[in-house]
PDB file of C-alpha atoms in Angstrom:
ATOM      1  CA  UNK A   1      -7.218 -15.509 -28.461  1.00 66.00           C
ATOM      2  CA  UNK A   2     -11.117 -14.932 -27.568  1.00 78.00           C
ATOM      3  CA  UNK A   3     -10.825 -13.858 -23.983  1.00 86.00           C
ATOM      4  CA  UNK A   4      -8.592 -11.784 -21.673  1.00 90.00           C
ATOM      5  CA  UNK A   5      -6.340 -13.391 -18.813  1.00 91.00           C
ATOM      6  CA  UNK A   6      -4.392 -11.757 -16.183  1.00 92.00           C
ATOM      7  CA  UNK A   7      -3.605 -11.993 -12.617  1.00 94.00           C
ATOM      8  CA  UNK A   8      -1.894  -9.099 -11.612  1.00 97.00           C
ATOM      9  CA  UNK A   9      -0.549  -8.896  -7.717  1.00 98.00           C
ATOM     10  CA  UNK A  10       0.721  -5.463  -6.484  1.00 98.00           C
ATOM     11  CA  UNK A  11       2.230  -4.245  -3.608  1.00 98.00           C
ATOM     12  CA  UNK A  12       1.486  -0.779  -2.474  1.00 98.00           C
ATOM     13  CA  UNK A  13       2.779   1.670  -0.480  1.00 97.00           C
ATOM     14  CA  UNK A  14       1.327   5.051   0.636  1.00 95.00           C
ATOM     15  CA  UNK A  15       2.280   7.222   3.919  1.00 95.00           C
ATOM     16  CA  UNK A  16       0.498   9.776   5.256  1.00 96.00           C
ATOM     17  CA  UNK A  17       0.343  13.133   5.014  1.00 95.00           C
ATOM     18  CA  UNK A  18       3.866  14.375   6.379  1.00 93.00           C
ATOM     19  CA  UNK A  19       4.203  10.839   7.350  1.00 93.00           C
ATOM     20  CA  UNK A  20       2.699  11.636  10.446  1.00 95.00           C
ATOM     21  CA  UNK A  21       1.892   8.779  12.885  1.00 95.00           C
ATOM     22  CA  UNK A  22      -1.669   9.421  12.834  1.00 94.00           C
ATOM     23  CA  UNK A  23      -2.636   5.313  11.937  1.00 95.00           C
ATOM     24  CA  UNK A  24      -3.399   4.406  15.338  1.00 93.00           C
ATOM     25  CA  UNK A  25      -2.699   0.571  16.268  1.00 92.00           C
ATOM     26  CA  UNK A  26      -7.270   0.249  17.162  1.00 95.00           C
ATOM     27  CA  UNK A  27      -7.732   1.996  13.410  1.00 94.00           C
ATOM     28  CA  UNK A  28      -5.442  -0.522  11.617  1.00 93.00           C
ATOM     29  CA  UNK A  29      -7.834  -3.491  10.896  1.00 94.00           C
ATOM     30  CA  UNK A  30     -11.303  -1.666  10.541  1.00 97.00           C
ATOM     31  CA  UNK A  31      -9.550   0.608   7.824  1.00 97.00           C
ATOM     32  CA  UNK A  32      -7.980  -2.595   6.445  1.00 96.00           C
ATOM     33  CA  UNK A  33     -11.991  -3.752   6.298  1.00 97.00           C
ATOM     34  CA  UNK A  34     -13.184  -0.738   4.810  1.00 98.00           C
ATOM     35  CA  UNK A  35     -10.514  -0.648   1.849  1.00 98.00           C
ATOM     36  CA  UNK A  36     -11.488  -4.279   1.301  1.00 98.00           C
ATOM     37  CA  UNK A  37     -15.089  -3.017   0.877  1.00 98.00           C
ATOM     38  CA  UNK A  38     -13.789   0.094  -1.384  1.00 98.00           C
ATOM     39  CA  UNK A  39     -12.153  -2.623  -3.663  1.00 98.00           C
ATOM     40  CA  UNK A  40     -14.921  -5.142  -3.933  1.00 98.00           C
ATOM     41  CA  UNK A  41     -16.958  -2.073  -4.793  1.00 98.00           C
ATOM     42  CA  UNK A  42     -14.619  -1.185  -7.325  1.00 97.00           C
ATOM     43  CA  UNK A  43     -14.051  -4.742  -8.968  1.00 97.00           C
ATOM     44  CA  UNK A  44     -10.717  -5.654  -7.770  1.00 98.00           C
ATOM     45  CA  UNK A  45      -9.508  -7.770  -4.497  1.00 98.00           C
ATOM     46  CA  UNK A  46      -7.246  -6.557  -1.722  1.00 98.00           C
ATOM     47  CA  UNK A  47      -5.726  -9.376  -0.982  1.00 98.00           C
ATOM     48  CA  UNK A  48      -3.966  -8.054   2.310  1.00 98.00           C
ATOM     49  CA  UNK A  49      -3.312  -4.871   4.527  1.00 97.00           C
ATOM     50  CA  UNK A  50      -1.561  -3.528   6.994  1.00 96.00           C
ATOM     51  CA  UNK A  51       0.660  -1.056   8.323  1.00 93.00           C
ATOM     52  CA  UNK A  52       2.612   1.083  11.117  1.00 94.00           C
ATOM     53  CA  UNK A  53       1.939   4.445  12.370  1.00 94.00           C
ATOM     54  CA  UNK A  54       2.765   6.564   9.238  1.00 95.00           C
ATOM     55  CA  UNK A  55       1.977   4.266   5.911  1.00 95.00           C
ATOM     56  CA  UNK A  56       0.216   1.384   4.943  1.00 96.00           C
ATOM     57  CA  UNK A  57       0.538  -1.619   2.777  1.00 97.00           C
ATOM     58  CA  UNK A  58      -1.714  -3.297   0.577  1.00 98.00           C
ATOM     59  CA  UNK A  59      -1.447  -5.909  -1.781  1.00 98.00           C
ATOM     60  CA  UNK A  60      -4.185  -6.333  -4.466  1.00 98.00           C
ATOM     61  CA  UNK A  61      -5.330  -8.337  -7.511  1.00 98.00           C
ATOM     62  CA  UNK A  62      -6.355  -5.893 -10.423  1.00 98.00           C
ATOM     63  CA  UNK A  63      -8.074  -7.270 -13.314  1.00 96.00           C
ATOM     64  CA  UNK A  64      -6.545  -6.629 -16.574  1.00 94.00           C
ATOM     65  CA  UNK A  65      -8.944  -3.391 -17.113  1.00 94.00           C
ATOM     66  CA  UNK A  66      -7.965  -1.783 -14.080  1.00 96.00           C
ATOM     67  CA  UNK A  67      -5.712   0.797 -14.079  1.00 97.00           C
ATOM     68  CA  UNK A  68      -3.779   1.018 -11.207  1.00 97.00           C
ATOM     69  CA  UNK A  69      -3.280   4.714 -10.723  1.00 97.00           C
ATOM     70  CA  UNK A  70      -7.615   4.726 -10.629  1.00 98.00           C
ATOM     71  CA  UNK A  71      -7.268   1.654  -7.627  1.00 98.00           C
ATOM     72  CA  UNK A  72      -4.848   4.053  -5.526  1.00 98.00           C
ATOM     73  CA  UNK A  73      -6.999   6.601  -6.153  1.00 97.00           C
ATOM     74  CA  UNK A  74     -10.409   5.044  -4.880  1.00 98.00           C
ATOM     75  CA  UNK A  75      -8.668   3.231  -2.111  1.00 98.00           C
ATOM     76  CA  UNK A  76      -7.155   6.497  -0.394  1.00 97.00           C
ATOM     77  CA  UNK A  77      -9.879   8.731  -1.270  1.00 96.00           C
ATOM     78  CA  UNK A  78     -12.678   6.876   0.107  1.00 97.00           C
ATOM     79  CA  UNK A  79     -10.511   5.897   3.114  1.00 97.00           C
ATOM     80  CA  UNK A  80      -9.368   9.093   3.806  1.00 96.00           C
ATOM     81  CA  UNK A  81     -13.157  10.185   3.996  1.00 95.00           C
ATOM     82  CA  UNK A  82     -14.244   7.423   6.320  1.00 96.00           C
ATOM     83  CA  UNK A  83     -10.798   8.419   8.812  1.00 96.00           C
ATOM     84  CA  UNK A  84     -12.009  11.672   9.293  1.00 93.00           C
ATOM     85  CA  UNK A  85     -11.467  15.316   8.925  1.00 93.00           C
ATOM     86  CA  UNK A  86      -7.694  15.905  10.304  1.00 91.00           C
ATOM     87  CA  UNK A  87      -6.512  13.003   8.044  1.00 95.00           C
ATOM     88  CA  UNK A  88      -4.831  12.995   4.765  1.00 96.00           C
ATOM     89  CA  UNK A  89      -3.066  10.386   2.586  1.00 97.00           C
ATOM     90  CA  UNK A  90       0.711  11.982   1.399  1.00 94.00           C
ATOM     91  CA  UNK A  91       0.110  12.431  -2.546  1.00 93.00           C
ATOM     92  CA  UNK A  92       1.436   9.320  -4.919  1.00 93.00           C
ATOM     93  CA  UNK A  93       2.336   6.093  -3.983  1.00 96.00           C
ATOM     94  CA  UNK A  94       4.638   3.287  -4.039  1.00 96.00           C
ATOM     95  CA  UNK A  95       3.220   0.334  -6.385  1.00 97.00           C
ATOM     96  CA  UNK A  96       5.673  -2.738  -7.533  1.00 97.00           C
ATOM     97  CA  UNK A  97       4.399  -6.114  -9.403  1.00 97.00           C
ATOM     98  CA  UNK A  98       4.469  -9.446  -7.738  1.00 97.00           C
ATOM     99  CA  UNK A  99       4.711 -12.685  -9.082  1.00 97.00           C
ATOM    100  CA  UNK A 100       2.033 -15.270  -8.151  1.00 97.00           C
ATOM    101  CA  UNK A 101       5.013 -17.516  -6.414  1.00 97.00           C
ATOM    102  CA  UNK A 102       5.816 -14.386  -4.433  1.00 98.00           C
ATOM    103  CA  UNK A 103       1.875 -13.684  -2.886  1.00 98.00           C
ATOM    104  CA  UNK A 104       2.638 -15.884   0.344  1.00 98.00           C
ATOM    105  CA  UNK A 105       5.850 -13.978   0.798  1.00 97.00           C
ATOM    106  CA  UNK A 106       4.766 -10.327   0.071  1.00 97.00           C
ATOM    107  CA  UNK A 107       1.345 -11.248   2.611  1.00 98.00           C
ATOM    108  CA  UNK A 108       3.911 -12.287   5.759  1.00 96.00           C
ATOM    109  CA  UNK A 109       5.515  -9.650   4.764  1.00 95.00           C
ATOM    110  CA  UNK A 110       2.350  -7.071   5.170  1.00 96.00           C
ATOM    111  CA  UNK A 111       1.293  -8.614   7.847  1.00 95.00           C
ATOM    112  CA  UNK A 112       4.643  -8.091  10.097  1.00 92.00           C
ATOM    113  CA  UNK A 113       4.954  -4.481   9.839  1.00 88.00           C
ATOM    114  CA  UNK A 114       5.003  -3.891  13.744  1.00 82.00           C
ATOM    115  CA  UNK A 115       7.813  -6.437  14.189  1.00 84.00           C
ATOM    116  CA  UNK A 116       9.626  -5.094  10.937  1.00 80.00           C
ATOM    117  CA  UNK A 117       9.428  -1.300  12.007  1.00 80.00           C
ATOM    118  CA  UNK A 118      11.228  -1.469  15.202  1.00 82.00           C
ATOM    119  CA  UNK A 119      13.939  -2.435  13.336  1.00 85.00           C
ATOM    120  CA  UNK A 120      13.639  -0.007  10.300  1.00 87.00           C
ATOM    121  CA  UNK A 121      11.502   3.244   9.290  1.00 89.00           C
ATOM    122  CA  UNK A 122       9.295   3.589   6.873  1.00 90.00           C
ATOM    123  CA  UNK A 123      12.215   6.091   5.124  1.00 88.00           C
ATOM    124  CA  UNK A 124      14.707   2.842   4.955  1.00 90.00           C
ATOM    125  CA  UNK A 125      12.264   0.417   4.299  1.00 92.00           C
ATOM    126  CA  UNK A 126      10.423   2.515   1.234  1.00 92.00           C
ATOM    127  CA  UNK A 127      14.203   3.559  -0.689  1.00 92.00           C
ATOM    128  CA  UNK A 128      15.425  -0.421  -0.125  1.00 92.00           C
ATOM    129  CA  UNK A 129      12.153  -1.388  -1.823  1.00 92.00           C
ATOM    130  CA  UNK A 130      13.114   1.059  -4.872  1.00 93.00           C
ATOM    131  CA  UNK A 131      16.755  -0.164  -4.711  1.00 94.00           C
ATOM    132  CA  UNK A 132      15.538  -3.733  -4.644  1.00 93.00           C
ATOM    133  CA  UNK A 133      12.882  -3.116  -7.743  1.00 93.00           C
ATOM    134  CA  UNK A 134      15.298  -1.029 -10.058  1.00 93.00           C
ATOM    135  CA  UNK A 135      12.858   2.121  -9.347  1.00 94.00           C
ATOM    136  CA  UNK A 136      14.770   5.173 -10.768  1.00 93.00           C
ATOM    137  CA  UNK A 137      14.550   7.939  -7.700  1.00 91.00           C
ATOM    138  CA  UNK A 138      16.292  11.275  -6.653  1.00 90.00           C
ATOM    139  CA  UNK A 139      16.550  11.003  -2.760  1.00 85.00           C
ATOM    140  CA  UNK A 140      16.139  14.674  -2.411  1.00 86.00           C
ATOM    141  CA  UNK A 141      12.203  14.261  -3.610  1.00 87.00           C
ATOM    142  CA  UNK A 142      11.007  10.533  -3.220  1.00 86.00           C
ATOM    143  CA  UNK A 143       9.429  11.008   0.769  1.00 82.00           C
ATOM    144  CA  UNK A 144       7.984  14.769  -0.217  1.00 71.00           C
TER     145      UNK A 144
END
């Protein structure tokens, strides 16, 4: 085969620092605009964000040369900049693969986050997405 082809969806997760509710409701979209602009800078697509109080959600297209770990690591360094001085990303991340089929799902899914977390916090919701994805964990350590 001459050529490379991928499509690679994921869904990622990151809190911040402490998980303290410092992503205020106004902040949501223009830092949803700015990591688009990080990521078109970069070479890959956010596809959609959003988020509640203490973490965020993205979901992005990667192309096959992409590592992921680099993606995170643009995406919450350069918006952690452009936030300001009192704000801080927790260190690592929650990433998990999505099939094509699953894109619509996985976007309603990021974009109902406000609905979704007056029901459950972002504790419950992040160790049922491990349980649900086979993601080996010790409870003790996996929210820092």
């Amino acid at each position: 085969m001459g050529h490379t082809y991928a499509r690679i969806f994921i869904h990622c997760i990151f809190s911040t620092k402490n998980r303290e509710p410092t992503l205020l409701p106004e902040r949501r979209v223009p830092l949803g605009n700015y990591l688009g602009g990080i990521a078109k800078s970069e070479g890959f697509h956010l596809i959609e964000a959003a988020g509640a109080a203490d973490h965020l959600h993205l979901l992005i297209l990667l192309p096959a040369n992409y590592p992921l770990a680099q993606a995170v690591q643009k995406l919450k360094g350069g918006s952690s900049r452009w936030m300001g001085p009192n704000f801080a990303w927790q260190q690592g991340y929650g990433a998990f693969s999505v099939s094509p089929s699953q894109v619509p799902a996985v976007r309603r899914y990021i974009r109902n986050q406000e609905p979704h977390h007056r029901k459950r916090d972002f504790a419950q919701e992040f160790l049922s997405l491990l349980r649900h994805c086979g993601v080996e964990f010790d409870e003790r350590y996996v929210l820092g």
